[in-house]
Structures are given as C-alpha cells and as structure tokens.
C-alpha cells in the first residue's frame, strides 16, 4: 500500500504493472500459510530442498514462492538459505504467540473475495454484490470465521481498549459488548476489572466462540450471552459501559445513529460507549490502511463506510452523547472513540 | 512491491494485512479501467457526481473507488476533486499516447488469473495448473490477446532494442522475429533500417496482429510471416539478426539451449541473436519486477523461469554463441542480452 497523495511520484509505468500484479502477493502469502512454509523456514536450515520436503511440495514451486516472499518482505535470503524477517518470525511463524496467519482464512472467504471478481459492477450499483445486505445479513456464518480467525489480529488492541474504557472506573460494573465476535474486548474488561460483569451480544454461533475464549481467560462466571441482532434484542440495561468494536462501519449514518441512541438509552448517566474503528483522516485517503477499509465496506455491505472522526463524533452527538474523546491505538490502524451518556 | 531483503524492516503486522488485501489493488485498477474512470478524471472537473455520471456508476462506488486509487498512487485529490497524477495522466488516461491501460485485458485473462486461485496446489506440483504446458500450448489464443493488449507496454522498448541490434550494421539485412506477437520489435528494426527485411514467426492468428501493426508503420512490404512453432518450422535462414523477445522464460534450460542452437544455425557468421527478458540479479530476489516474474512462469508454464544473467549467458555459450553483451533498458524492467554467431 502506498501513502496518500502521490502528485510528485516519479513517472513510472511500473506502478500500473505492479497494481495489476498485486493479486499475486495475496495468493503467495495465502499459499505459503496453507503449505506451512513459515513453520518450515523457522525449523531451518532453510534450503529449498528441506523446505520442499517439509511442505510436501516441489522444489521449483518452493524456490519461486520463497523468492517471491523475499521480494514481498516476509522472508529473507542469506547465502541461498531462506530465513525469517522479524515480521514473518513474529506474525507468520505458527510457533509465535503473536502469529496472525489465521486471518488469511477469514480474508480469503468467498464472501470477502467474490465481489472483487466483478468490482466494476459493484461500483456501478454502489453496494455489495452479495445477497441482501451482504455480510451483515442475519446469522451470516462469516462472523463465526471472523471470531475464530481474526482474534489474533484483534488481541493486541484489547489491552489498550480495556484501559481506555475503565479509566477512572472502579468496582462493580455492567458492560455490554455489542457484536462481541471473539469476545476479546469484553473479556479484557473483565480481566482488568475483577468486579465487571460482561454481556456479549452477537449471533448465537458466534457467541459460542466468545464463551470459549471467556473460559480460556477464566472469566466465564462473569460472562453472559445475549444472542441476536443488536437492532432487535432488548439490551437489558442499564450498563456502565457499552463496547461497539468493528461494528458501525457496516451501516449507513442513519442506522449508526439509531443504534447509538439505543446504546445511549441503555447506559446509566455518565456511562460510556466506546467504538473501535478504522478512522481515516478527513481527506479519506490517509492513512492508507484505515482509508482503504472503505473498499471492504463497499464490496461487502449495502451502505457501510470507514467513517472519519468528524462523522463519528457527529453521530455520537446526534445520539445524545457528550464529552467525546479520541484514542488512536499505537502501532495499529484502529482508533477508539468514546462518548459519555 | 517492496525491495529485496527486509531484515531491518520495522516490526509491523500491517504488512501481513496489506499482502492479504493486495488483491484489492488489482481489482480496483481493473474496475477503474473498465468503467473509464481515468478518462472521466481527465475530462474534469473531478467531483464525485460528475465522474459517477460520466461512468454511469453510483456516487458511493465512485467515491470509494477513487479514494482507493488515490491511496494506491494513481489518482490524487485536491479540495475534494480527483485529478490525475503524472503516472495516471500518462499511462492510464486513454487519450495519452503512452496509455497502457489495455494491459489489464491481458493480465486479467483467465489463463493468467486462474492458477492463483489454488496457488498452494501449483507450488506442490511445481508447474502450472493450466492444461498441458499452460500458456505455451500450441495455438494458445492468449497470445492474440497479448499481441493486441500488451503492445503499448512493449512499444517503448522497441527503439532501444532496434538500436542495439542494428549497431554497426548497415545495408540490406534479413531479420527473424521469433514469437513476434504484436511484431513491434521486428517492425522497429525495419523502421530503423530501410533495407531490412523482417520475418515474424508466431501462431497465424497472432501474426495477423503483427501484420496490422506493420501496415500501420508502413513497412508491410518488408514484413513476412512465418506461422507455426519456433521449435518446428524451418527458419529459412541465413539471417543477419534473430530477435527472441519475451520468449525464453517460458521454457526450461534444455529447451532454451535447443532453441538457441537452432537460432545459431540460422544466423550467418557474425550474425546476432538478441533476447529481451526480465533478468533478475543472481540473488533472484531483486530487482522486484524482474525477480517476481518467476511467479508468473510458475503459474502459467510447466518449467519456465526468469533467468539470471549467468544462466542466460551460459545458455548462449552452450548454443555456440560468443561475445555476449548486456543492455539494460533504462526505466524498464527488461534487459537485452545479445550474442554473436
């Protein structure tokens, strides 16, 4: 991904060729993960023959794939031996506790890939080519995969989110985690405050993943489940805090405001709502990752978007919130926006 | 595309996310070309509503697509209006004489894309998942598309190649252009030397494209056609020069040497063979574009490769050539390697 405006970039047809070839980078990383190449490289010694044997693959295929991964920055090559880069050692070797390789399973799901096969038509129509409202159709199974596979990428953000939500709060509290998914955000609040009771809201099969994670974290006794649609179920407030992580971007502004009003009504006075979002700058073309996320919303939803800070705070205000604060999460493309009821 | 080794890159899960999202860049550029967005931006004024109207597309779709193109460096945005970057003005606006947008039609052909849908399996087997020898199967129609659509990208290299091949040669000469495709390389030799007679060799439907281009260049009276396989037809020498552009990479070393011997035998003593190739450095992971080209050969052929300079010169030597010279083409990922019979 390049950075923002490029008016001064050197004249280069290579950029056009590179963009039209960029799909190869996705396929190469997915193939390497599926073949367990990053484990084999970690095992060493890193020559083509050993990796090919470990991965039950051809030497020609492994040599070309590993060279391609070097070019892409997720392996390196020294004296003919492939080695991890710090990035691949940390995020792609399955033995690393920070490994996020599983996100490839979510990101390559048919729902996430199919609209790109006819993106011109999606742009013409202005909404996803998936049936109905796309990934936000009721009970869409894509969210079970999200809960299972995207958790490692979201986990590092749970700590900062918990700290922001709990700042200045002590003692017994009730927390609602809307679109809980893997549940890691609510679970983190329960870990940081041993007197917090957390309710996860999501489709029932998704909540089973969250409850597994709650058990693993030892907070299952303080973790409740509220299965269903955030727009339809009774929230059963009042709450001290409501989490809305990676959720608002799926909907248009009117729908977001409606939901935020419902959240506002479920909070005790002074209670907090915290959203975790990709928040692009007002120019909508920087920083690259949050800004590019709009494309995912175009292809997978009817009317979602990556909202700017001014849009998010306007929604909060319209829903009755005040005292909005903004907390970018370091080393991540995500930002927490919080408002008080 | 990143550059070579990355051992010192900062620790960043964003690179993994970016690679798994890279397919979006390909889809976005293809969609923009198909929707004629770059023409609409060139027309101005560049607001979302005008571009959407010009492209018969939705405003939501156009806004998100154009923002994505800005992030990718092929548009820019000033005061809410989308404008060309120098790159998009030159290489993507259909009114630019240097426009190469048509290459998207070749690069998105099913033959070029399908193997990436199961790349792990291709790596396991070590050869293309296409039938037989992949794109080099006899009479494969993909080469008609190549000849028609890739010509604008190859055209800037014809001048330098012609100059290298003709350097020190004057007067009447016979030139064979093997795998002529669009024919631009042989045609350029005919333009630079009004006494040169050029024979294009390729599948018959491909040669019709070359002949159209020869007519357009006004050299049709000195352009002959030799339809068939380079491995089977009689070259009908002797020639003063033989061009082998973008061809050797489709085959294994043994096959390349066999062909180069046949080329050698068809040259008069002192005659020249000139290959135009993606030539990676000996490390095979730099520069990015030539090195990455091996992946295209893995996915589309049985045994092709992007050969290094030492491999290419060894093939030339084994085929009987001497006095090999190397000519990188400035501002391009291609290199000319020439040998004398």
XYZ file of C-alpha atoms in Angstrom:
682
model
C 0.000 0.000 0.000
C 1.331 3.431 -0.921
C 0.885 6.572 1.127
C -1.793 9.208 0.443
C -1.237 11.653 -2.396
C 1.433 10.942 -4.997
C 1.498 14.022 -7.172
C 5.290 14.085 -7.001
C 5.917 10.378 -7.625
C 8.331 9.688 -10.484
C 6.761 8.824 -13.833
C 6.676 5.062 -13.862
C 4.563 2.526 -15.775
C 5.856 0.012 -13.234
C 3.214 1.181 -10.761
C 0.441 0.192 -13.176
C 2.045 -3.200 -13.802
C 2.574 -3.679 -10.077
C -1.083 -2.932 -9.271
C -2.311 -5.328 -11.925
C 0.013 -7.970 -10.439
C -0.775 -7.198 -6.793
C -3.207 -10.112 -6.520
C -0.127 -12.365 -6.728
C 1.009 -11.064 -3.336
C -2.251 -12.159 -1.728
C -2.140 -15.561 -3.396
C 1.521 -16.086 -2.482
C 1.023 -15.338 1.204
C -2.108 -17.491 1.368
C -0.314 -20.383 -0.366
C 2.692 -20.083 1.955
C 0.423 -20.181 5.005
C -1.556 -23.136 3.632
C 1.673 -25.043 2.853
C 3.115 -24.238 6.304
C 6.164 -22.587 4.722
C 6.712 -20.233 7.661
C 6.962 -23.133 10.095
C 9.422 -24.904 7.773
C 11.570 -21.776 7.468
C 11.561 -21.417 11.255
C 12.703 -25.033 11.597
C 15.663 -24.383 9.295
C 18.085 -24.914 7.748
C 16.155 -23.031 5.050
C 17.435 -24.560 1.829
C 14.924 -25.201 -0.943
C 15.145 -28.990 -0.661
C 14.418 -29.045 3.087
C 11.512 -26.636 2.860
C 10.065 -28.537 -0.096
C 10.318 -31.806 1.855
C 8.777 -30.283 4.993
C 5.906 -28.799 2.968
C 5.423 -31.838 0.709
C 5.890 -29.544 -2.276
C 8.046 -29.319 -5.393
C 11.442 -27.627 -5.259
C 10.637 -25.411 -8.251
C 7.441 -24.248 -6.590
C 9.054 -23.621 -3.203
C 12.038 -21.778 -4.663
C 9.862 -19.434 -6.695
C 7.367 -18.946 -3.863
C 10.054 -18.223 -1.257
C 11.870 -15.812 -3.580
C 8.554 -14.039 -4.082
C 8.046 -13.851 -0.308
C 11.523 -12.281 0.000
C 10.600 -9.682 -2.609
C 7.427 -9.007 -0.610
C 9.340 -8.571 2.653
C 8.075 -11.593 4.596
C 11.187 -13.754 4.205
C 14.840 -13.009 3.639
C 17.602 -14.968 1.922
C 21.188 -15.299 3.047
C 23.701 -17.444 1.232
C 20.915 -19.267 -0.562
C 19.066 -20.059 2.694
C 15.648 -18.633 3.461
C 15.253 -17.067 6.907
C 12.522 -15.263 8.754
C 12.348 -11.497 8.755
C 11.353 -10.085 12.144
C 7.870 -9.623 10.639
C 7.493 -13.223 9.488
C 9.055 -14.645 12.677
C 6.593 -12.696 14.800
C 3.403 -12.685 12.767
C 3.605 -15.690 10.424
C 5.538 -18.488 12.140
C 2.815 -20.608 13.800
C 5.016 -21.076 16.880
C 4.999 -17.337 17.611
C 2.410 -16.299 20.213
C 1.760 -13.196 18.074
C 1.138 -15.214 14.883
C -1.785 -13.808 12.896
C -1.600 -16.227 9.962
C -5.151 -17.401 10.656
C -6.532 -14.083 9.401
C -5.884 -15.426 5.897
C -8.743 -17.879 6.478
C -11.198 -15.047 7.085
C -9.831 -12.686 4.452
C -9.989 -15.354 1.748
C -13.549 -16.413 2.494
C -15.757 -16.338 -0.624
C -17.851 -13.501 0.870
C -14.714 -11.388 1.211
C -13.280 -12.204 -2.235
C -16.165 -12.770 -4.632
C -17.297 -9.123 -5.043
C -13.810 -8.227 -6.325
C -14.295 -10.547 -9.284
C -16.769 -8.023 -10.681
C -15.849 -4.849 -8.867
C -16.826 -2.598 -11.786
C -20.400 -3.839 -11.382
C -20.261 -3.253 -7.609
C -19.082 0.330 -8.239
C -21.847 0.838 -10.802
C -24.543 -0.315 -8.372
C -22.939 1.214 -5.300
C -23.383 -1.745 -2.991
C -22.188 -5.275 -2.387
C -22.888 -7.977 -4.940
C -23.542 -10.394 -2.092
C -27.208 -11.244 -1.409
C -29.220 -8.725 0.629
C -27.166 -6.612 2.974
C -24.061 -8.718 2.408
C -22.012 -9.736 5.400
C -24.475 -8.082 7.799
C -27.356 -10.340 6.781
C -28.788 -12.027 9.917
C -26.862 -15.069 11.119
C -24.238 -14.743 8.373
C -21.763 -17.568 9.120
C -18.874 -15.338 8.040
C -18.837 -13.959 11.595
C -18.068 -17.311 13.132
C -14.963 -17.427 10.928
C -14.214 -13.836 11.895
C -14.488 -14.684 15.597
C -12.271 -17.731 15.212
C -9.651 -16.472 12.767
C -9.311 -12.704 13.263
C -8.882 -12.889 17.043
C -5.044 -12.936 16.905
C -5.045 -9.665 14.969
C -7.512 -8.019 17.353
C -5.963 -9.330 20.580
C -3.226 -6.662 20.855
C -5.913 -3.961 20.815
C -7.906 -5.393 23.710
C -5.493 -4.166 26.393
C -5.490 -0.534 25.242
C -9.272 -0.581 24.742
C -9.865 -2.012 28.220
C -7.625 0.636 29.781
C -9.434 3.465 27.987
C -12.904 2.172 28.866
C -12.048 1.550 32.529
C -10.049 4.713 33.148
C -11.385 6.243 36.358
C -13.975 3.473 36.814
C -13.729 1.080 39.755
C -15.763 -1.569 41.497
C -18.813 -3.460 40.278
C -19.943 -2.618 36.780
C -22.021 -3.993 33.935
C -20.576 -3.970 30.424
C -22.292 -4.788 27.129
C -20.083 -5.925 24.219
C -22.099 -5.419 21.018
C -21.039 -7.613 18.074
C -18.720 -9.334 20.501
C -17.291 -11.748 17.923
C -14.294 -13.457 19.514
C -15.292 -11.633 22.710
C -11.732 -10.496 23.415
C -12.636 -6.871 24.121
C -15.293 -7.616 26.734
C -13.166 -10.393 28.201
C -10.270 -7.950 28.589
C -12.517 -5.560 30.545
C -13.468 -8.476 32.803
C -9.783 -9.285 33.260
C -8.814 -5.695 34.062
C -11.715 -5.216 36.469
C -12.454 -8.339 38.554
C -15.816 -6.832 39.548
C -17.019 -6.290 35.997
C -19.814 -8.403 34.569
C -19.775 -8.559 30.784
C -22.548 -9.471 28.357
C -21.589 -10.423 24.817
C -24.139 -9.729 22.095
C -23.841 -11.492 18.726
C -25.363 -14.322 16.699
C -25.602 -17.453 18.871
C -22.972 -19.500 16.951
C -20.549 -16.572 17.238
C -21.126 -16.271 20.993
C -20.020 -19.886 21.410
C -16.571 -18.769 20.211
C -16.641 -15.823 22.638
C -17.642 -18.084 25.535
C -14.779 -20.489 24.712
C -12.414 -17.531 24.922
C -14.031 -16.365 28.190
C -13.415 -19.832 29.662
C -9.812 -19.797 28.440
C -9.374 -16.417 30.173
C -11.034 -17.712 33.350
C -13.801 -15.081 33.340
C -16.678 -17.337 32.250
C -18.547 -16.791 35.547
C -18.771 -13.093 34.782
C -19.527 -13.530 31.072
C -23.125 -13.606 29.863
C -24.544 -14.130 26.388
C -27.224 -12.111 24.618
C -27.827 -13.792 21.258
C -29.491 -11.907 18.389
C -29.431 -8.687 16.398
C -28.110 -5.521 18.029
C -31.006 -3.698 16.377
C -33.684 -6.005 17.746
C -32.836 -7.543 21.114
C -33.541 -5.746 24.384
C -30.146 -4.656 25.705
C -31.384 -5.159 29.270
C -29.528 -2.123 30.710
C -28.519 -0.062 32.428
C -24.816 -0.531 31.702
C -21.736 1.319 32.861
C -20.070 0.791 29.512
C -21.002 -0.418 26.043
C -18.388 -1.596 23.535
C -19.031 -1.231 19.808
C -15.962 -2.709 18.153
C -15.611 -3.009 14.377
C -19.354 -2.635 14.000
C -20.565 0.841 12.963
C -18.623 0.710 9.669
C -21.086 -1.872 8.343
C -24.014 0.587 8.298
C -25.067 3.952 6.936
C -25.111 7.057 9.133
C -28.861 6.888 9.884
C -28.583 3.299 11.068
C -25.499 4.081 13.147
C -27.262 6.991 14.866
C -30.299 4.826 15.560
C -28.085 2.190 17.166
C -26.086 4.772 19.126
C -29.369 6.166 20.501
C -30.331 2.682 21.651
C -26.876 2.374 23.236
C -27.286 5.783 24.889
C -30.630 4.722 26.338
C -29.066 1.579 27.785
C -26.303 3.446 29.646
C -26.567 4.870 33.150
C -25.918 8.635 33.277
C -22.160 9.094 32.902
C -21.773 5.634 31.376
C -19.524 5.230 28.372
C -19.831 3.979 24.825
C -16.567 3.069 23.099
C -16.201 2.339 19.411
C -13.134 0.742 17.875
C -12.922 1.690 14.217
C -10.743 2.242 11.184
C -10.848 6.056 11.201
C -9.398 7.711 8.084
C -8.353 11.343 8.105
C -10.896 13.848 6.798
C -9.266 13.604 3.325
C -10.373 9.934 3.269
C -7.143 8.902 1.532
C -4.835 8.659 4.556
C -3.542 6.821 6.493
C -3.560 4.037 3.902
C -4.999 1.157 5.948
C -7.962 2.910 7.588
C -8.741 4.821 4.376
C -8.594 1.702 2.198
C -11.037 -0.041 4.504
C -13.925 1.772 2.777
C -13.332 -0.563 -0.163
C -14.062 -3.577 2.035
C -17.301 -1.916 3.111
C -18.264 -1.130 -0.497
C -17.776 -4.723 -1.544
C -19.299 -6.466 1.473
C -22.164 -4.235 2.653
C -25.101 -2.255 1.316
C -24.140 1.121 2.765
C -21.211 0.817 5.207
C -18.118 3.001 5.279
C -14.925 3.850 7.127
C -16.107 6.969 8.945
C -13.937 9.979 9.653
C -13.602 11.424 13.116
C -15.961 14.291 12.327
C -18.578 11.833 11.071
C -18.238 9.574 14.107
C -18.416 12.409 16.615
C -21.420 13.891 14.777
C -23.192 10.526 15.081
C -22.360 10.351 18.774
C -23.632 13.898 19.297
C -26.840 13.249 17.421
C -27.444 10.188 19.590
C -27.151 12.323 22.748
C -23.549 11.638 23.792
C -21.179 14.292 25.089
C -17.502 14.640 26.015
C -16.224 12.567 23.107
C -12.568 11.543 23.369
C -10.293 10.003 20.746
C -7.622 7.365 21.412
C -5.550 6.098 18.473
C -4.056 2.697 19.309
C -0.288 2.820 18.775
C 1.141 0.511 16.071
C -2.347 -0.294 14.829
C -4.698 1.147 12.205
C -7.517 1.372 14.772
C -8.830 4.284 16.810
C -11.071 4.276 19.872
C -13.740 6.971 20.005
C -15.558 7.250 23.318
C -18.592 9.235 24.399
C -20.413 9.705 27.714
C -24.150 9.325 28.284
C 6.056 -4.327 -4.458
C 8.772 -3.984 -1.847
C 12.519 -4.050 -2.475
C 14.695 -7.153 -1.974
C 15.713 -8.126 1.552
C 13.851 -6.642 4.517
C 15.740 -7.913 7.534
C 15.717 -4.416 9.004
C 12.087 -3.518 8.286
C 10.151 -2.330 11.350
C 8.012 -4.931 13.084
C 4.575 -4.484 11.598
C 1.558 -6.778 11.299
C 0.289 -4.241 8.751
C 2.489 -5.833 6.092
C 0.671 -9.154 6.529
C -2.729 -7.448 6.372
C -1.609 -5.433 3.355
C -0.469 -8.536 1.463
C -3.721 -10.348 2.181
C -5.576 -7.265 0.893
C -3.313 -6.658 -2.118
C -5.761 -8.330 -4.498
C -7.995 -5.286 -3.925
C -5.436 -3.106 -5.715
C -5.635 -5.264 -8.826
C -9.431 -5.323 -8.755
C -9.652 -1.563 -8.176
C -7.413 -0.678 -11.105
C -9.180 -3.129 -13.407
C -12.595 -1.762 -12.368
C -11.461 1.827 -12.889
C -10.187 0.999 -16.372
C -13.375 -0.914 -17.241
C -15.548 1.983 -16.001
C -13.410 4.541 -17.900
C -12.685 6.446 -14.680
C -9.339 7.751 -15.928
C -10.959 9.356 -18.952
C -13.624 10.933 -16.728
C -10.996 12.314 -14.345
C -9.069 13.727 -17.308
C -12.239 15.430 -18.546
C -12.732 17.136 -15.178
C -13.940 18.787 -13.077
C -13.304 15.693 -10.963
C -16.088 15.808 -8.386
C -17.744 12.537 -7.419
C -21.081 13.416 -9.049
C -19.512 14.232 -12.441
C -17.334 11.153 -12.520
C -20.252 8.953 -11.457
C -22.398 10.434 -14.233
C -19.641 10.048 -16.849
C -19.054 6.433 -15.819
C -22.741 5.550 -15.361
C -21.933 4.461 -11.830
C -23.116 5.138 -8.287
C -21.648 8.034 -6.300
C -20.867 5.802 -3.314
C -18.995 3.389 -5.554
C -17.059 6.094 -7.402
C -16.100 7.960 -4.235
C -14.749 4.838 -2.560
C -13.027 3.611 -5.727
C -11.384 6.975 -6.460
C -10.221 7.338 -2.845
C -8.714 3.873 -3.124
C -6.946 4.880 -6.346
C -5.502 7.917 -4.527
C -4.199 5.668 -1.750
C -2.654 3.484 -4.455
C -0.951 6.446 -6.157
C -2.833 6.512 -9.450
C -5.064 9.495 -8.682
C -4.767 12.476 -6.409
C -7.343 14.595 -4.608
C -7.294 18.345 -4.167
C -10.096 20.218 -2.462
C -12.410 17.255 -2.893
C -11.694 16.974 -6.625
C -9.959 13.961 -8.135
C -7.086 14.734 -10.507
C -4.576 12.717 -12.443
C -1.157 12.012 -11.019
C 1.586 12.236 -13.661
C 1.500 8.416 -13.705
C -2.238 8.158 -14.336
C -2.244 11.031 -16.848
C 0.488 9.361 -18.858
C -0.237 5.666 -18.517
C -3.958 5.362 -17.695
C -5.844 8.194 -19.405
C -6.967 6.687 -22.731
C -6.170 9.961 -24.515
C -2.488 9.704 -23.635
C -0.368 8.232 -26.438
C 1.576 6.338 -23.748
C -1.571 4.820 -22.198
C -1.026 1.177 -21.239
C -4.459 0.537 -19.704
C -5.108 -2.225 -22.237
C -2.576 -4.466 -20.480
C -5.288 -5.073 -17.872
C -7.163 -7.072 -20.517
C -4.250 -9.475 -20.918
C -3.259 -9.628 -17.268
C -6.814 -10.449 -16.170
C -7.350 -13.227 -18.691
C -8.499 -16.462 -17.038
C -5.231 -18.193 -18.012
C -3.278 -15.524 -16.156
C -5.500 -15.476 -13.065
C -6.924 -18.955 -12.533
C -3.748 -20.662 -11.236
C -3.596 -18.146 -8.367
C -6.924 -19.417 -7.078
C -5.144 -22.592 -5.975
C -1.533 -21.493 -5.809
C -0.675 -23.868 -2.957
C -1.502 -26.771 -5.266
C 0.602 -25.234 -8.056
C 3.542 -24.938 -5.640
C 3.031 -28.543 -4.511
C 3.111 -29.836 -8.074
C 5.730 -27.387 -9.328
C 4.022 -26.453 -12.546
C 1.023 -24.618 -13.939
C -2.471 -25.866 -13.200
C -3.464 -24.985 -16.765
C -3.820 -27.898 -19.192
C -0.611 -29.288 -20.720
C 2.220 -26.806 -20.950
C -0.032 -23.916 -19.995
C 0.229 -20.721 -21.984
C 2.824 -22.243 -24.330
C 0.443 -24.926 -25.595
C 0.265 -24.743 -29.421
C -2.061 -22.070 -30.806
C -2.994 -20.823 -27.319
C -5.338 -17.873 -28.003
C -3.863 -15.999 -25.030
C -1.116 -14.762 -27.382
C -3.543 -12.973 -29.641
C -4.679 -11.021 -26.570
C -1.036 -10.481 -25.636
C -0.242 -9.137 -29.113
C -3.262 -6.834 -29.078
C -3.217 -5.625 -25.477
C 0.405 -5.662 -24.270
C 1.807 -3.756 -27.243
C 1.584 -0.328 -25.536
C 3.729 -1.571 -22.679
C 6.311 -3.107 -25.009
C 6.417 -0.231 -27.507
C 8.847 1.970 -25.539
C 11.391 -0.868 -25.574
C 11.359 -1.332 -29.345
C 13.505 1.737 -30.055
C 16.330 0.753 -27.683
C 16.200 -2.875 -28.874
C 16.370 -1.818 -32.528
C 19.344 0.411 -31.827
C 21.228 -2.345 -30.008
C 20.555 -4.941 -32.700
C 21.486 -2.626 -35.580
C 24.543 -1.032 -34.009
C 27.324 -1.207 -36.601
C 25.071 -2.978 -39.146
C 24.117 -1.240 -42.395
C 22.515 -2.011 -45.707
C 20.391 -4.955 -46.733
C 19.721 -7.475 -43.997
C 17.360 -10.292 -43.096
C 15.868 -10.365 -39.619
C 13.816 -13.115 -37.946
C 11.500 -12.087 -35.093
C 10.686 -15.260 -33.116
C 7.429 -15.139 -31.122
C 6.796 -11.818 -32.806
C 3.486 -11.204 -31.043
C 2.486 -7.605 -31.760
C 5.523 -7.501 -34.085
C 6.730 -4.169 -32.712
C 10.343 -5.231 -32.254
C 10.860 -6.503 -35.785
C 8.863 -3.580 -37.179
C 11.141 -1.173 -35.329
C 14.210 -2.781 -36.937
C 12.537 -2.319 -40.328
C 11.871 1.323 -39.468
C 15.412 1.990 -38.299
C 16.968 0.236 -41.319
C 15.026 0.852 -44.556
C 16.914 -2.017 -46.188
C 15.970 -4.591 -43.562
C 13.552 -7.382 -44.386
C 11.828 -8.820 -41.352
C 10.084 -12.162 -40.897
C 7.706 -12.544 -37.983
C 7.288 -16.038 -36.538
C 4.278 -16.837 -34.349
C 0.925 -18.607 -34.454
C -1.009 -17.500 -37.544
C -3.767 -15.574 -35.677
C -1.074 -13.697 -33.754
C 0.783 -12.771 -36.947
C -2.345 -11.077 -38.233
C -1.962 -8.591 -35.363
C 1.733 -8.126 -36.218
C 0.925 -7.554 -39.884
C -1.694 -4.944 -38.967
C 0.992 -3.152 -36.983
C 3.461 -3.486 -39.885
C 0.907 -1.853 -42.170
C 0.317 0.918 -39.665
C 4.080 1.528 -39.582
C 4.294 1.473 -43.379
C 6.768 -1.423 -43.501
C 4.370 -4.130 -44.689
C 6.317 -4.609 -47.965
C 9.353 -5.663 -45.977
C 7.431 -7.769 -43.449
C 6.974 -11.503 -43.990
C 5.081 -14.060 -41.944
C 6.279 -17.489 -40.833
C 3.366 -19.116 -38.993
C 3.941 -22.035 -36.636
C 6.021 -23.242 -33.708
C 9.544 -21.877 -33.245
C 10.606 -25.420 -32.396
C 9.170 -26.970 -35.545
C 9.145 -24.631 -38.540
C 12.163 -24.250 -40.810
C 13.583 -20.809 -40.037
C 14.656 -20.440 -43.669
C 17.932 -18.656 -42.881
C 20.505 -17.356 -43.043
C 19.660 -14.224 -41.082
C 21.719 -11.253 -40.011
C 19.802 -10.971 -36.764
C 17.273 -13.017 -34.798
C 15.077 -11.469 -32.109
C 13.861 -13.579 -29.197
C 11.744 -11.230 -27.136
C 9.866 -12.363 -24.009
C 10.182 -15.964 -25.123
C 12.937 -17.982 -23.419
C 11.387 -17.510 -19.967
C 8.565 -19.876 -20.928
C 10.874 -22.922 -21.159
C 13.399 -24.911 -19.161
C 17.149 -24.547 -19.779
C 17.421 -27.616 -22.029
C 14.655 -26.365 -24.275
C 16.124 -22.854 -24.381
C 19.552 -24.214 -25.395
C 17.967 -26.377 -28.078
C 16.172 -23.333 -29.480
C 19.271 -21.146 -29.256
C 21.225 -23.780 -31.214
C 18.564 -23.676 -33.912
C 18.825 -19.880 -33.885
C 22.622 -20.097 -34.073
C 22.394 -22.408 -37.082
C 20.080 -19.933 -38.831
C 22.459 -16.978 -38.468
C 25.212 -16.048 -40.887
C 28.655 -15.967 -39.254
C 28.815 -12.780 -37.186
C 25.022 -12.537 -37.124
C 23.318 -11.589 -33.863
C 20.723 -13.097 -31.578
C 19.071 -10.670 -29.178
C 16.857 -11.698 -26.269
C 14.661 -9.299 -24.360
C 13.973 -10.683 -20.898
C 13.139 -9.985 -17.294
C 16.616 -10.644 -15.846
C 16.757 -10.797 -12.036
C 20.027 -10.399 -10.188
C 21.835 -13.587 -9.208
C 20.102 -13.446 -5.783
C 16.773 -13.918 -7.626
C 15.025 -11.515 -5.247
C 15.995 -8.205 -6.861
C 15.091 -6.005 -8.609
C 11.479 -6.634 -7.610
C 9.779 -6.695 -11.025
C 12.148 -8.994 -12.906
C 12.568 -11.255 -9.863
C 8.820 -11.508 -9.238
C 8.279 -12.559 -12.836
C 9.297 -16.125 -11.920
C 5.931 -16.405 -10.180
C 4.135 -15.761 -13.475
C 6.202 -18.510 -15.067
C 5.454 -20.921 -12.214
C 1.735 -20.371 -12.563
C 1.455 -20.292 -16.349
C 4.071 -22.761 -17.644
C 5.410 -26.249 -16.999
C 9.044 -25.293 -16.461
C 9.716 -21.643 -17.351
C 11.614 -19.137 -15.264
C 13.041 -15.624 -15.101
C 16.675 -16.435 -15.859
C 19.629 -14.628 -14.348
C 22.379 -13.194 -16.483
C 24.734 -16.072 -15.689
C 22.069 -18.569 -16.728
C 21.272 -16.720 -19.951
C 24.902 -16.303 -20.981
C 25.579 -19.985 -20.154
C 22.693 -20.970 -22.467
C 24.059 -18.717 -25.217
C 27.533 -20.201 -24.782
C 26.283 -23.773 -24.871
C 24.424 -22.998 -28.088
C 27.661 -21.803 -29.714
C 27.365 -18.020 -29.314
C 30.248 -15.756 -28.346
C 30.825 -12.111 -27.448
C 27.693 -11.776 -25.327
C 26.739 -8.215 -24.398
C 24.179 -6.952 -21.886
C 21.974 -3.886 -22.339
C 19.521 -2.985 -19.562
C 16.722 -0.799 -20.952
C 16.509 2.398 -18.891
C 13.214 2.975 -16.996
C 12.095 -0.577 -17.736
C 12.391 -3.954 -16.010
C 13.748 -5.521 -19.222
C 17.287 -6.335 -20.282
C 18.635 -7.154 -23.748
C 21.229 -9.917 -23.919
C 22.923 -10.295 -27.302
C 25.282 -12.921 -28.677
C 27.153 -13.334 -31.975
C 27.143 -16.454 -34.155
